[in-house]
PDB file of C-alpha atoms in Angstrom:
ATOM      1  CA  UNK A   1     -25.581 -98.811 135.297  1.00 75.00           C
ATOM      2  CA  UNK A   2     -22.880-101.456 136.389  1.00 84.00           C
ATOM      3  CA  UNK A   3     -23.913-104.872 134.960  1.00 92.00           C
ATOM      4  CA  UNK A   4     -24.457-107.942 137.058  1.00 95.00           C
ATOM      5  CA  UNK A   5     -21.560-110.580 138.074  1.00 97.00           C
ATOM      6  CA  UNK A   6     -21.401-113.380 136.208  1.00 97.00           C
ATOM      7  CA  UNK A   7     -20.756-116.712 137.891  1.00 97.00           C
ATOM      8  CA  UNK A   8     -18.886-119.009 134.662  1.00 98.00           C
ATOM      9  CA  UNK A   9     -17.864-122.982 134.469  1.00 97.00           C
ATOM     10  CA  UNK A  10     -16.175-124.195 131.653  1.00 98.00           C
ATOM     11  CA  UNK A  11     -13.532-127.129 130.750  1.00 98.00           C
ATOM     12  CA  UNK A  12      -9.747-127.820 131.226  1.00 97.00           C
ATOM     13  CA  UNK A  13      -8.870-131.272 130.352  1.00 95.00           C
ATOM     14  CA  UNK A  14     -11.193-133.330 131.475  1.00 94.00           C
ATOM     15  CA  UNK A  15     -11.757-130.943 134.652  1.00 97.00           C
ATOM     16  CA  UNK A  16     -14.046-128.265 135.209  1.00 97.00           C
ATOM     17  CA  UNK A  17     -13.051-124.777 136.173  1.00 97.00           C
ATOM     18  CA  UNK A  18     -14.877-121.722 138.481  1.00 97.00           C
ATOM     19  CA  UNK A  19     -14.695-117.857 137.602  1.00 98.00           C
ATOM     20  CA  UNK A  20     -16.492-114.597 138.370  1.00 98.00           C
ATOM     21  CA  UNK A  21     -16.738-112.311 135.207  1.00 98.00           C
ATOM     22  CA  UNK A  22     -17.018-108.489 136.171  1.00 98.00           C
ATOM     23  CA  UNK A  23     -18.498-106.771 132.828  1.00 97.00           C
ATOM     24  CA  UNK A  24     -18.188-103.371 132.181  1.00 97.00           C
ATOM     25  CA  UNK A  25     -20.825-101.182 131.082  1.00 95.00           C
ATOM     26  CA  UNK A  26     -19.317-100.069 127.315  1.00 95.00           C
ATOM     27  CA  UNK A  27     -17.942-102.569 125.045  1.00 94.00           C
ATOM     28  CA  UNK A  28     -14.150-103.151 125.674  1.00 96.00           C
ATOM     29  CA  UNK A  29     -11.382-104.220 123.747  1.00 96.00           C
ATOM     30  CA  UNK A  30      -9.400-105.193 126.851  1.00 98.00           C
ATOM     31  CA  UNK A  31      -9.620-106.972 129.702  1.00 98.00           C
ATOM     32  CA  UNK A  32      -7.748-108.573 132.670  1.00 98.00           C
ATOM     33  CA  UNK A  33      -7.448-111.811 133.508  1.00 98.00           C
ATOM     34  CA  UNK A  34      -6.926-112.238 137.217  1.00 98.00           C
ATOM     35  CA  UNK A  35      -4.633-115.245 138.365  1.00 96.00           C
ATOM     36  CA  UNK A  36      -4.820-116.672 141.810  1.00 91.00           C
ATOM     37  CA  UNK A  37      -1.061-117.451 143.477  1.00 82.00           C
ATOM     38  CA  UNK A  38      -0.755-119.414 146.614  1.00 76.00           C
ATOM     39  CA  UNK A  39      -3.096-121.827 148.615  1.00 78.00           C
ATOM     40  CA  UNK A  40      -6.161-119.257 148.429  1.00 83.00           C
ATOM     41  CA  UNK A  41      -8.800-118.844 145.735  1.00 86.00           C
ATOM     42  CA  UNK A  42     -10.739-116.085 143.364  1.00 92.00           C
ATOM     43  CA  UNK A  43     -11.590-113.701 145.978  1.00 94.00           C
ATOM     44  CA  UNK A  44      -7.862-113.265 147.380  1.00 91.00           C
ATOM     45  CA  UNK A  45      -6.632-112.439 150.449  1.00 87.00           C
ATOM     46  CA  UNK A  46      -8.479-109.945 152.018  1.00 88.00           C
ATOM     47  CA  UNK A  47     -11.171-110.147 148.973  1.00 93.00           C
ATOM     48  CA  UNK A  48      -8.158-108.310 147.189  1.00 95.00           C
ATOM     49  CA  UNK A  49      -8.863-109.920 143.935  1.00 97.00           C
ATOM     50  CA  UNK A  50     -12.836-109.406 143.826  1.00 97.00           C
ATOM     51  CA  UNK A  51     -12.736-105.473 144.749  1.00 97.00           C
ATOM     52  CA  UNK A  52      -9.924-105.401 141.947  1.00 98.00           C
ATOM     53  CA  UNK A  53     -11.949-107.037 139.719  1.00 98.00           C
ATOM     54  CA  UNK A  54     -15.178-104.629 140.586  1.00 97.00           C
ATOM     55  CA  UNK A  55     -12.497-101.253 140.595  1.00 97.00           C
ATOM     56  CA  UNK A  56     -11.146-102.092 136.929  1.00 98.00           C
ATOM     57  CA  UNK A  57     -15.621-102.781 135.761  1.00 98.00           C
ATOM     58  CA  UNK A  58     -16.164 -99.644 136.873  1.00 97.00           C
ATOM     59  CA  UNK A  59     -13.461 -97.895 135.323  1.00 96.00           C
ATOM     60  CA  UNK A  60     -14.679-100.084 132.033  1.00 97.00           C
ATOM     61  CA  UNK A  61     -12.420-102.815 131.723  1.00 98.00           C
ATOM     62  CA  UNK A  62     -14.014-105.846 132.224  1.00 98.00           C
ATOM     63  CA  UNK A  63     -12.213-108.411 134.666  1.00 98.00           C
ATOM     64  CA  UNK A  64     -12.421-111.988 135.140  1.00 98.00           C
ATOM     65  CA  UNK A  65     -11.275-113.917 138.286  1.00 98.00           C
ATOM     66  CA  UNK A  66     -10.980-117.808 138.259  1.00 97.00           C
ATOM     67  CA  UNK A  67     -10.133-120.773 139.789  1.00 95.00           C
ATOM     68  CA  UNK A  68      -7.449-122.951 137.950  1.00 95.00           C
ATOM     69  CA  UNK A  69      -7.692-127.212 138.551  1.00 95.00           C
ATOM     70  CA  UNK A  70      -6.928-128.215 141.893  1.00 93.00           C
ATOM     71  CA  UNK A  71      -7.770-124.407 143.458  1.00 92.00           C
ATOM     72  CA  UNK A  72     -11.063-123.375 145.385  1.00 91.00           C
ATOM     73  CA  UNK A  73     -14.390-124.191 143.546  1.00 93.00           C
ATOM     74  CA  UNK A  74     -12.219-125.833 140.361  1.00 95.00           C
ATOM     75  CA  UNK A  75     -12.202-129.560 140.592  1.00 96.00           C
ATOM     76  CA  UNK A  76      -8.833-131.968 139.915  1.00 95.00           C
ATOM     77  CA  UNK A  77      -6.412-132.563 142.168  1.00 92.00           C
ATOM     78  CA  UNK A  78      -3.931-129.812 143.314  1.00 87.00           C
ATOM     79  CA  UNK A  79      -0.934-128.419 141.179  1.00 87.00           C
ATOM     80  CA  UNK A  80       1.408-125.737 141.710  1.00 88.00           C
ATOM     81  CA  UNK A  81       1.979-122.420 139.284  1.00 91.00           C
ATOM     82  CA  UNK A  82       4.214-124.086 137.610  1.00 91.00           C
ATOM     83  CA  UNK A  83       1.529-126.479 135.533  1.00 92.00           C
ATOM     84  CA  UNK A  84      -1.132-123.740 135.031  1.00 95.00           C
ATOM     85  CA  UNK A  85      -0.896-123.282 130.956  1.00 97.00           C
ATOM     86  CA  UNK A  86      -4.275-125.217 129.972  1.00 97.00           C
ATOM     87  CA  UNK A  87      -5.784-123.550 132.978  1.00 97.00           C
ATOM     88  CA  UNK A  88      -4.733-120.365 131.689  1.00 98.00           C
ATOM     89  CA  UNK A  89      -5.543-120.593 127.744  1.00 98.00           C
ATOM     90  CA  UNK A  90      -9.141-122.145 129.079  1.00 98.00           C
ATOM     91  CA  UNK A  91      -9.395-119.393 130.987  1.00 98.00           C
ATOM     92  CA  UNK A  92      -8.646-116.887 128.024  1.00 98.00           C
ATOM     93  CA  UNK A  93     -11.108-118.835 125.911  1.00 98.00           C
ATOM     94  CA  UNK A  94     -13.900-118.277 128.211  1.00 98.00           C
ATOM     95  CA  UNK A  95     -13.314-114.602 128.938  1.00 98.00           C
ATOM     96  CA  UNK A  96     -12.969-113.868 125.089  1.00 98.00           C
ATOM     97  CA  UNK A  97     -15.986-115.644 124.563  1.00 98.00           C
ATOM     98  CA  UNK A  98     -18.099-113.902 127.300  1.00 98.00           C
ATOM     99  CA  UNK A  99     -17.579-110.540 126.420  1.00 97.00           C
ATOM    100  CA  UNK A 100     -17.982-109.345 122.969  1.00 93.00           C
ATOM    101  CA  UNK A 101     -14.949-107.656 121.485  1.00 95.00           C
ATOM    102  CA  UNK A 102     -12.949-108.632 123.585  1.00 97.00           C
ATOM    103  CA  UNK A 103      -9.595-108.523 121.663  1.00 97.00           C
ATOM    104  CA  UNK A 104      -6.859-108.700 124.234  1.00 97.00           C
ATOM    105  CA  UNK A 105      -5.833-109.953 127.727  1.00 98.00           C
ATOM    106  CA  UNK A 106      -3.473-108.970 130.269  1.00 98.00           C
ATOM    107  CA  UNK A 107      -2.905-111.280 133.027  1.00 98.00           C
ATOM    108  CA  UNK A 108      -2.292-110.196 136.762  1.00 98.00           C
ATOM    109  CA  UNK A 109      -0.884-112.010 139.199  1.00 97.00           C
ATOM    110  CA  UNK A 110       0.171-111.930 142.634  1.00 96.00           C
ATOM    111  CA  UNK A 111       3.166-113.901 144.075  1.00 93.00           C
ATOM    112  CA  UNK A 112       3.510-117.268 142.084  1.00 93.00           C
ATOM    113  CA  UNK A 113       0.760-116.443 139.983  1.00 96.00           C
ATOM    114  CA  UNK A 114       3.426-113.463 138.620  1.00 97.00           C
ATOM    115  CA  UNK A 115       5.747-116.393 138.056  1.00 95.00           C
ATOM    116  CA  UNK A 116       2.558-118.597 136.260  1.00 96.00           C
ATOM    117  CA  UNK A 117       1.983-115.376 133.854  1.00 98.00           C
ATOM    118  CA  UNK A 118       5.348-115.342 132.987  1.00 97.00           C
ATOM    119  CA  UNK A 119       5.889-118.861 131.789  1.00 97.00           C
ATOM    120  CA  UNK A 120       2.692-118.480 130.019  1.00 98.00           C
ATOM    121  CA  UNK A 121       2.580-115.076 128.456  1.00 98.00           C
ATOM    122  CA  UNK A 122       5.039-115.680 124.963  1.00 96.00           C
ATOM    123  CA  UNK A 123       3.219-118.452 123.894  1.00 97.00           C
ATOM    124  CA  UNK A 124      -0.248-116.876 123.375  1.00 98.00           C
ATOM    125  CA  UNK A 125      -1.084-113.500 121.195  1.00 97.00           C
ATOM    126  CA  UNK A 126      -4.208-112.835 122.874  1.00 98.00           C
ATOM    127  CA  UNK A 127      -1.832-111.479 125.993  1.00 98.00           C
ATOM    128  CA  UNK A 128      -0.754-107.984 125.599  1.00 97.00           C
ATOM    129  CA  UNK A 129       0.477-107.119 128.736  1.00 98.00           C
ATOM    130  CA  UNK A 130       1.286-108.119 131.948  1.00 98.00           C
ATOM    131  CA  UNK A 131       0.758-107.156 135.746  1.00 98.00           C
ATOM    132  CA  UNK A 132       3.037-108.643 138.595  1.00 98.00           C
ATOM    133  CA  UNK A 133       2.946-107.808 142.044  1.00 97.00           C
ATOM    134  CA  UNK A 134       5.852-109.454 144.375  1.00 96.00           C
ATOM    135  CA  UNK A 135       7.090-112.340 141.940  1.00 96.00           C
ATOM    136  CA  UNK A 136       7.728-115.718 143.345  1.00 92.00           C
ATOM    137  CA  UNK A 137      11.248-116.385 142.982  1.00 89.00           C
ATOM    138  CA  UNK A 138      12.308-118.516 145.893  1.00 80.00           C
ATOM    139  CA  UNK A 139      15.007-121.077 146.303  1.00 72.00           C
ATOM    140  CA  UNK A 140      16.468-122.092 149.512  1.00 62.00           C
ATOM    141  CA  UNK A 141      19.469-119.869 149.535  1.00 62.00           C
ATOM    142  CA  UNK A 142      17.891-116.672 148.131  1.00 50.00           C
ATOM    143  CA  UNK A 143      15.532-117.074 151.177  1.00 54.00           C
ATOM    144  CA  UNK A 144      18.157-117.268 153.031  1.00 52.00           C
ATOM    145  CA  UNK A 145      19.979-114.216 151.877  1.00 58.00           C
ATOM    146  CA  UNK A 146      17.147-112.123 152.120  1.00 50.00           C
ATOM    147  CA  UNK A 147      16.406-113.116 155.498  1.00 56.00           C
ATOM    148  CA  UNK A 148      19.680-112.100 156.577  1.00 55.00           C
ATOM    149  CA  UNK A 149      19.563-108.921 154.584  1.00 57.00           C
ATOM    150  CA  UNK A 150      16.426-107.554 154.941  1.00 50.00           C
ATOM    151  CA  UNK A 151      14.368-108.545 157.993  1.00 55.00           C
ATOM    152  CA  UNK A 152      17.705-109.418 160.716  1.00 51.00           C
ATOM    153  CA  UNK A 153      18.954-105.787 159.438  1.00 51.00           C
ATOM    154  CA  UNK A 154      15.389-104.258 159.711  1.00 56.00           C
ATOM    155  CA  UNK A 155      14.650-106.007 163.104  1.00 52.00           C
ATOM    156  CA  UNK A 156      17.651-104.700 165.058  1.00 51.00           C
ATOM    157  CA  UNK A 157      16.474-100.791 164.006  1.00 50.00           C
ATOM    158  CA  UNK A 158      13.533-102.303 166.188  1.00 51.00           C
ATOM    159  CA  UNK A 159      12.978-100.857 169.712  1.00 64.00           C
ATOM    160  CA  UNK A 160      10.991-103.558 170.897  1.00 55.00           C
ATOM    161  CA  UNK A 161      13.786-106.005 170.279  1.00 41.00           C
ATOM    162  CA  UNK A 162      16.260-103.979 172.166  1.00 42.00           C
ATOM    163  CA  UNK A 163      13.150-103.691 175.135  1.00 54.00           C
ATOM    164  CA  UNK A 164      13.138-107.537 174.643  1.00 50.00           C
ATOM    165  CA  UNK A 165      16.807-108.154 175.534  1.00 50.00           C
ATOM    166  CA  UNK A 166      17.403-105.586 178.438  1.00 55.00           C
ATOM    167  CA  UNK A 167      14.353-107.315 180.219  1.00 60.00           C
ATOM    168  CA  UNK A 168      15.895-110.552 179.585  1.00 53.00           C
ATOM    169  CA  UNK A 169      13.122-112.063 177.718  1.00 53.00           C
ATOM    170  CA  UNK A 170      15.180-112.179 174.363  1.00 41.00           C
ATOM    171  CA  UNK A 171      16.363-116.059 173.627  1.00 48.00           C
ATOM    172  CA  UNK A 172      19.505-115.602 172.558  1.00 46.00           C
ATOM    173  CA  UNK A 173      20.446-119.150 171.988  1.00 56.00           C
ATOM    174  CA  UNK A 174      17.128-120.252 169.787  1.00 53.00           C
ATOM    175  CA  UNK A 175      18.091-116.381 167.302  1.00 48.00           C
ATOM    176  CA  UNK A 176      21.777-117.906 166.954  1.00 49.00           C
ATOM    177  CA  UNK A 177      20.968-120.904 165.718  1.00 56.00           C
ATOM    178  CA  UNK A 178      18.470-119.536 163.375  1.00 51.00           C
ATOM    179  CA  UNK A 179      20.531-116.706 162.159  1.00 44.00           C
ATOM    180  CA  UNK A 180      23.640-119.548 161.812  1.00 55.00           C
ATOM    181  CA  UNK A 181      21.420-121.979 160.198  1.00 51.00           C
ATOM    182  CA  UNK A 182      20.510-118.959 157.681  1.00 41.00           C
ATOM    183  CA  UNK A 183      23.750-118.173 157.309  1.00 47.00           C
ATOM    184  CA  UNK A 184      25.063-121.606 156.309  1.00 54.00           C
ATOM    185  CA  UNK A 185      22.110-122.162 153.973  1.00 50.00           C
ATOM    186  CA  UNK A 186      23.160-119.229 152.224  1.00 48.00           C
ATOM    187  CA  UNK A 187      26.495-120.057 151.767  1.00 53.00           C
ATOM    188  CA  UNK A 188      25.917-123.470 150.386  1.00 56.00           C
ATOM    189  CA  UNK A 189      23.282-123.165 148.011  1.00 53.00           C
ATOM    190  CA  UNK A 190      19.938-124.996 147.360  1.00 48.00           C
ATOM    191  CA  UNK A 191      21.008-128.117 148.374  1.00 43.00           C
ATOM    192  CA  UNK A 192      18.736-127.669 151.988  1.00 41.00           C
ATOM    193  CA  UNK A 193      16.368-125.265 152.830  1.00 40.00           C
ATOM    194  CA  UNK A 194      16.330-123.051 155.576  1.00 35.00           C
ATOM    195  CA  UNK A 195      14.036-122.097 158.514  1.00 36.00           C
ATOM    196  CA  UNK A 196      13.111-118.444 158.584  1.00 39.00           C
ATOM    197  CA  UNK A 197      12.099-116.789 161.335  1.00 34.00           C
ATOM    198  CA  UNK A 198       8.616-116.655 162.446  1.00 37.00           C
ATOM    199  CA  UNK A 199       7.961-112.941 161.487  1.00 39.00           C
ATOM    200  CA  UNK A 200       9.830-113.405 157.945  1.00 40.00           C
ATOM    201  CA  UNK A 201       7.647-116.645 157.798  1.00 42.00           C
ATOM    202  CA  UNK A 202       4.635-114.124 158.059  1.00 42.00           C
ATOM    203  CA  UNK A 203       6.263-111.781 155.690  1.00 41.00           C
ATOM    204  CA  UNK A 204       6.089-114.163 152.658  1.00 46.00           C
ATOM    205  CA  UNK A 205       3.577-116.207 150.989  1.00 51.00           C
ATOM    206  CA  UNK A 206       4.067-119.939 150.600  1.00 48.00           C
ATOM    207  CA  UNK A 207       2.834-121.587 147.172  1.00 55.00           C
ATOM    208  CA  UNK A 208       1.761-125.563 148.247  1.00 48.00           C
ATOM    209  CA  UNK A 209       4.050-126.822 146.205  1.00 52.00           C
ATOM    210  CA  UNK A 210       8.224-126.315 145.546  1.00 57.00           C
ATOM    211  CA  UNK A 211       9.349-125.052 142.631  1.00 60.00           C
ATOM    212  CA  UNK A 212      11.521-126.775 140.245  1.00 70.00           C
ATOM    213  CA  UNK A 213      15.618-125.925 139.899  1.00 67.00           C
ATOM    214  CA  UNK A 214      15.191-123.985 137.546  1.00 88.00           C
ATOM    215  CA  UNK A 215      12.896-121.376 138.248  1.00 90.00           C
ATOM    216  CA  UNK A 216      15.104-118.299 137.484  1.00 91.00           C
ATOM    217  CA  UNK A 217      15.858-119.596 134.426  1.00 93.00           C
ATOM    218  CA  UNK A 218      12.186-120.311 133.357  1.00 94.00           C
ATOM    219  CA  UNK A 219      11.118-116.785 134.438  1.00 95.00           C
ATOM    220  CA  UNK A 220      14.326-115.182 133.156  1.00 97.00           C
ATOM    221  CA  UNK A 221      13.347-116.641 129.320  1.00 97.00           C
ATOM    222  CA  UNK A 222       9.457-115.603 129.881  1.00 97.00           C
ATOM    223  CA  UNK A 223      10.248-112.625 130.685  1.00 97.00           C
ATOM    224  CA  UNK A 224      12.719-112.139 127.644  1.00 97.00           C
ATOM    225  CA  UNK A 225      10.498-113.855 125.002  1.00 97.00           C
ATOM    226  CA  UNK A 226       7.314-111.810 125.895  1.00 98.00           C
ATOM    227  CA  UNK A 227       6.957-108.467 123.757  1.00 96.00           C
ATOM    228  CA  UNK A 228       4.107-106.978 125.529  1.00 97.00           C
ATOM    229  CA  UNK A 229       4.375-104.253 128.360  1.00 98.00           C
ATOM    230  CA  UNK A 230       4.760-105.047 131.809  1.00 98.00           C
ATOM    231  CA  UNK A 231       3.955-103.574 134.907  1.00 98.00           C
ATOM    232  CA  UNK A 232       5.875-104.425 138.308  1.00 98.00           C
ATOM    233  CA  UNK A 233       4.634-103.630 141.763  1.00 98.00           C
ATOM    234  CA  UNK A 234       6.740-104.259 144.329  1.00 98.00           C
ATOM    235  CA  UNK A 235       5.776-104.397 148.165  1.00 97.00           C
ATOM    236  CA  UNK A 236       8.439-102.829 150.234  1.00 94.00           C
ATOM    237  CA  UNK A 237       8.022-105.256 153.645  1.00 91.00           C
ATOM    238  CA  UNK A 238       7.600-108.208 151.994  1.00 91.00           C
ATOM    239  CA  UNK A 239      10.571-110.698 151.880  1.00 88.00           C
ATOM    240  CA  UNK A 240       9.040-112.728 148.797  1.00 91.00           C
ATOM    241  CA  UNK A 241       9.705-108.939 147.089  1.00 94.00           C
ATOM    242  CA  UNK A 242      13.115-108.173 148.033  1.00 90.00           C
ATOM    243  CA  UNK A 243      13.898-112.119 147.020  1.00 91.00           C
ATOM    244  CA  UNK A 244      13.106-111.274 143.720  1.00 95.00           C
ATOM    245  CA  UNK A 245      14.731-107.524 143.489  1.00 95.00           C
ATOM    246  CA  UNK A 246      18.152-109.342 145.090  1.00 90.00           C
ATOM    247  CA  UNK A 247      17.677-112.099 141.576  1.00 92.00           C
ATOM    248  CA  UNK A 248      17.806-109.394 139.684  1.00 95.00           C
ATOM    249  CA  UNK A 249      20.190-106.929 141.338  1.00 92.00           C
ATOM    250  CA  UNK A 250      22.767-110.206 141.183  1.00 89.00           C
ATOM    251  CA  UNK A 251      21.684-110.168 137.626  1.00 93.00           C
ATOM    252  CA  UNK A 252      23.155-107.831 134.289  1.00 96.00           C
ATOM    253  CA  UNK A 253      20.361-110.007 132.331  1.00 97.00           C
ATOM    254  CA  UNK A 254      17.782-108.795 134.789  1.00 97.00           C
ATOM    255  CA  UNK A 255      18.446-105.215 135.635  1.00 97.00           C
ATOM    256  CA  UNK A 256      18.778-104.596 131.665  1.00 97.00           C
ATOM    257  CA  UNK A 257      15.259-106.230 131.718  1.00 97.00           C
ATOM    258  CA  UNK A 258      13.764-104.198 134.196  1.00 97.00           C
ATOM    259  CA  UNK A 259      15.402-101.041 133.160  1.00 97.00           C
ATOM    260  CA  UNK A 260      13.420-101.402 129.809  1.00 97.00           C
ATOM    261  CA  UNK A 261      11.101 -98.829 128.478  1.00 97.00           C
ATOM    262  CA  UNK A 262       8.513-101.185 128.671  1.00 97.00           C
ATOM    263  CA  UNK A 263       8.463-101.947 131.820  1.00 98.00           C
ATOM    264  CA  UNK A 264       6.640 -99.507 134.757  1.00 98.00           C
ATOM    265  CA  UNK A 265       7.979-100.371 138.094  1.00 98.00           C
ATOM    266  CA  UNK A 266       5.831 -99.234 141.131  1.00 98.00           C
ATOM    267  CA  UNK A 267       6.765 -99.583 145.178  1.00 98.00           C
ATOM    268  CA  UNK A 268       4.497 -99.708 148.036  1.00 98.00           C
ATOM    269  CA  UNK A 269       7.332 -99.150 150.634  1.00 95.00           C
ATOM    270  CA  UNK A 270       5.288-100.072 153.876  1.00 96.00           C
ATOM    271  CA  UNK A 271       2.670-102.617 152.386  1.00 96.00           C
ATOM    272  CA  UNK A 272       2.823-106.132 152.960  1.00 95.00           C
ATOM    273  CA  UNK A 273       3.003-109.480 150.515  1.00 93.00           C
ATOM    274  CA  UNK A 274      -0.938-109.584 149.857  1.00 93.00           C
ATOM    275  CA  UNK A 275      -1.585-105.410 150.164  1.00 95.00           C
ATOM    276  CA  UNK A 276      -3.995-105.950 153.204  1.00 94.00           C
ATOM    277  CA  UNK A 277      -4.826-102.329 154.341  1.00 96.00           C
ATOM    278  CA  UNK A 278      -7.756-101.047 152.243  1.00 96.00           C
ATOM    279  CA  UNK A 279      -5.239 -97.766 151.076  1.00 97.00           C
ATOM    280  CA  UNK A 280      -2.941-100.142 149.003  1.00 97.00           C
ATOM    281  CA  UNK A 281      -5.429-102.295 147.791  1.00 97.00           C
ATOM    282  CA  UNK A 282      -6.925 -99.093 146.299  1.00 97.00           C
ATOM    283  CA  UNK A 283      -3.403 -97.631 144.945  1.00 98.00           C
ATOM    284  CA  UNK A 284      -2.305-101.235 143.488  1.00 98.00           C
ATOM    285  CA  UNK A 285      -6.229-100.932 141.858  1.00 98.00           C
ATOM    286  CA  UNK A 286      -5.672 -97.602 140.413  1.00 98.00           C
ATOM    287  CA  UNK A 287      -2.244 -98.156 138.889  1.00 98.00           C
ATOM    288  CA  UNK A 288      -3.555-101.022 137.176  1.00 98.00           C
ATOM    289  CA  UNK A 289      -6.596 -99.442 135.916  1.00 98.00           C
ATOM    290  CA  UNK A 290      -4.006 -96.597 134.757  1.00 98.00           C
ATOM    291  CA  UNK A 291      -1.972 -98.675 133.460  1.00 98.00           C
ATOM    292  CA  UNK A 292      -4.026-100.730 131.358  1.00 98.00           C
ATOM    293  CA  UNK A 293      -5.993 -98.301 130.060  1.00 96.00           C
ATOM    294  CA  UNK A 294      -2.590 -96.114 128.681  1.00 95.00           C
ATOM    295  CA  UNK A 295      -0.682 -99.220 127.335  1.00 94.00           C
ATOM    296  CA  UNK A 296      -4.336-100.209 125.858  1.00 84.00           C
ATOM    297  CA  UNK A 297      -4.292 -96.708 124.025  1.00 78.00           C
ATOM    298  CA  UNK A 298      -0.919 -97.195 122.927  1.00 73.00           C
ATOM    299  CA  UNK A 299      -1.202-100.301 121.357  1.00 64.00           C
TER     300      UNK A 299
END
């Protein structure tokens, strides 16, 4: 029989943080850790991160979803990913201390949370592996080269565009400045950001805060300085995805990275940033309940 939810509070600083522990039924060495990314708390978008959390019980690894300072039910005022480490090791803390046995961690994240594991995963030995779906890596002109790229190429294969213009209802004037405005941004670097479209806009998730300058860098030397195994899921219509595929393709550091043994690489090719049909929530569930559970037996 499944055990019962656990509702958990415990301290960060002089804050107090929110979680949901999902035990599983046998004693486990392993467990996840489930990071929230973006404005949004512990149940996810489209309750992605509690039915996660309930798949992985089932399967016996227990699963904890939280809150970090500033998020949800977790008081203090907000912060972005990028100042989530006590939030993180308190987090560990608690988990390892709710669930007997508990030996190791791996931390999943979604989106900036992907980003948050990274920065965090080398400096703690509890964390033996890693799941990241979609990594944040935006900057202003990597937005802007994806835009251009991905969704202006993908939206004139469109009918409905080409329906749009021969009725006459297509503003031609309001797309060229966009698309120029794109276009210059990616030319001239980070120094302004650029407006995307409103369908790319919908495409990608928005953390409440900017990132710092050097973002690429910070993930680039997480990544490196992190032993463990690491699983990558990519969405295929997501432009927050192909941002961070088009870092690495631009990259000889990163593709040798990702073309490491330890590294599994899956791709969704239709599902959006946040999985929100019930079919990929269920195949991002399984290959993390796959996944953990063969690295797990490896290690």
């Amino acid at each position: 029989m499944q055990p019962d939810e656990q509702a958990l509070a415990f301290p960060c600083a002089d804050e107090w943080l929110t979680a949901i522990l999902s035990p599983a039924a046998a004693p486990a060495r392993r467990g996840v850790l489930i990071v929230v990314g973006g404005p949004q708390y512990r149940a996810g978008s489209h309750r992605q991160f509690a039915l996660l959390a309930r798949a992985l019980a089932a399967q016996g690894i227990p699963a904890m979803r939280f809150d970090y300072r500033g998020m949800g039910d977790s008081s203090g005022p907000a912060r972005n990913f990028e100042g989530v480490d006590a939030d993180l090791r308190a987090a560990i803390d608690r988990f390892m201390a709710a669930v007997p046995g508990l030996q190791e961690v791996v931390i999943w994240g979604l989106c900036d949370a992907a980003s948050a594991a990274l920065f965090y995963a080398r400096h703690d030995r509890r964390v033996s592996g890693l799941v990241l779906l979609n990594p944040w890596a935006r900057t202003p002109d990597g937005l802007a080269r994806a835009t251009l790229k991905h969704y202006y190429v993908e939206r004139l294969l469109q009918p409905a565009l080409w329906k749009k213009i021969a009725s006459g209802q297509f503003e031609f004037c309001k797309a060229l400045r966009s698309f120029s405005g794109l276009l210059r941004a990616s030319l001239r670097g980070p120094a302004e950001a650029p407006v995307a479209p409103p369908a790319a806009q919908a495409m990608a998730a928005v953390p409440a805060m900017p990132a710092s300058p050097d973002l690429h860098a910070r993930m680039l030397a997480g990544w490196q300085e992190f032993a463990g195994p690491i699983l990558l899921i990519i969405s295929g219509a997501d432009l927050t995805a192909q941002e961070f595929l088009d870092m690495v393709k631009a990259s000889r550091q990163w593709r040798k990275l990702l073309a490491a043994p330890r590294v599994q690489r899956h791709t969704l090719h239709a599902a959006d940033h946040t999985f929100s049909r019930r079919e990929w929530r269920d195949q991002v569930a399984a290959w993390t309940a796959a996944w953990v559970a063969e690295t797990g037996a490896r290690a």
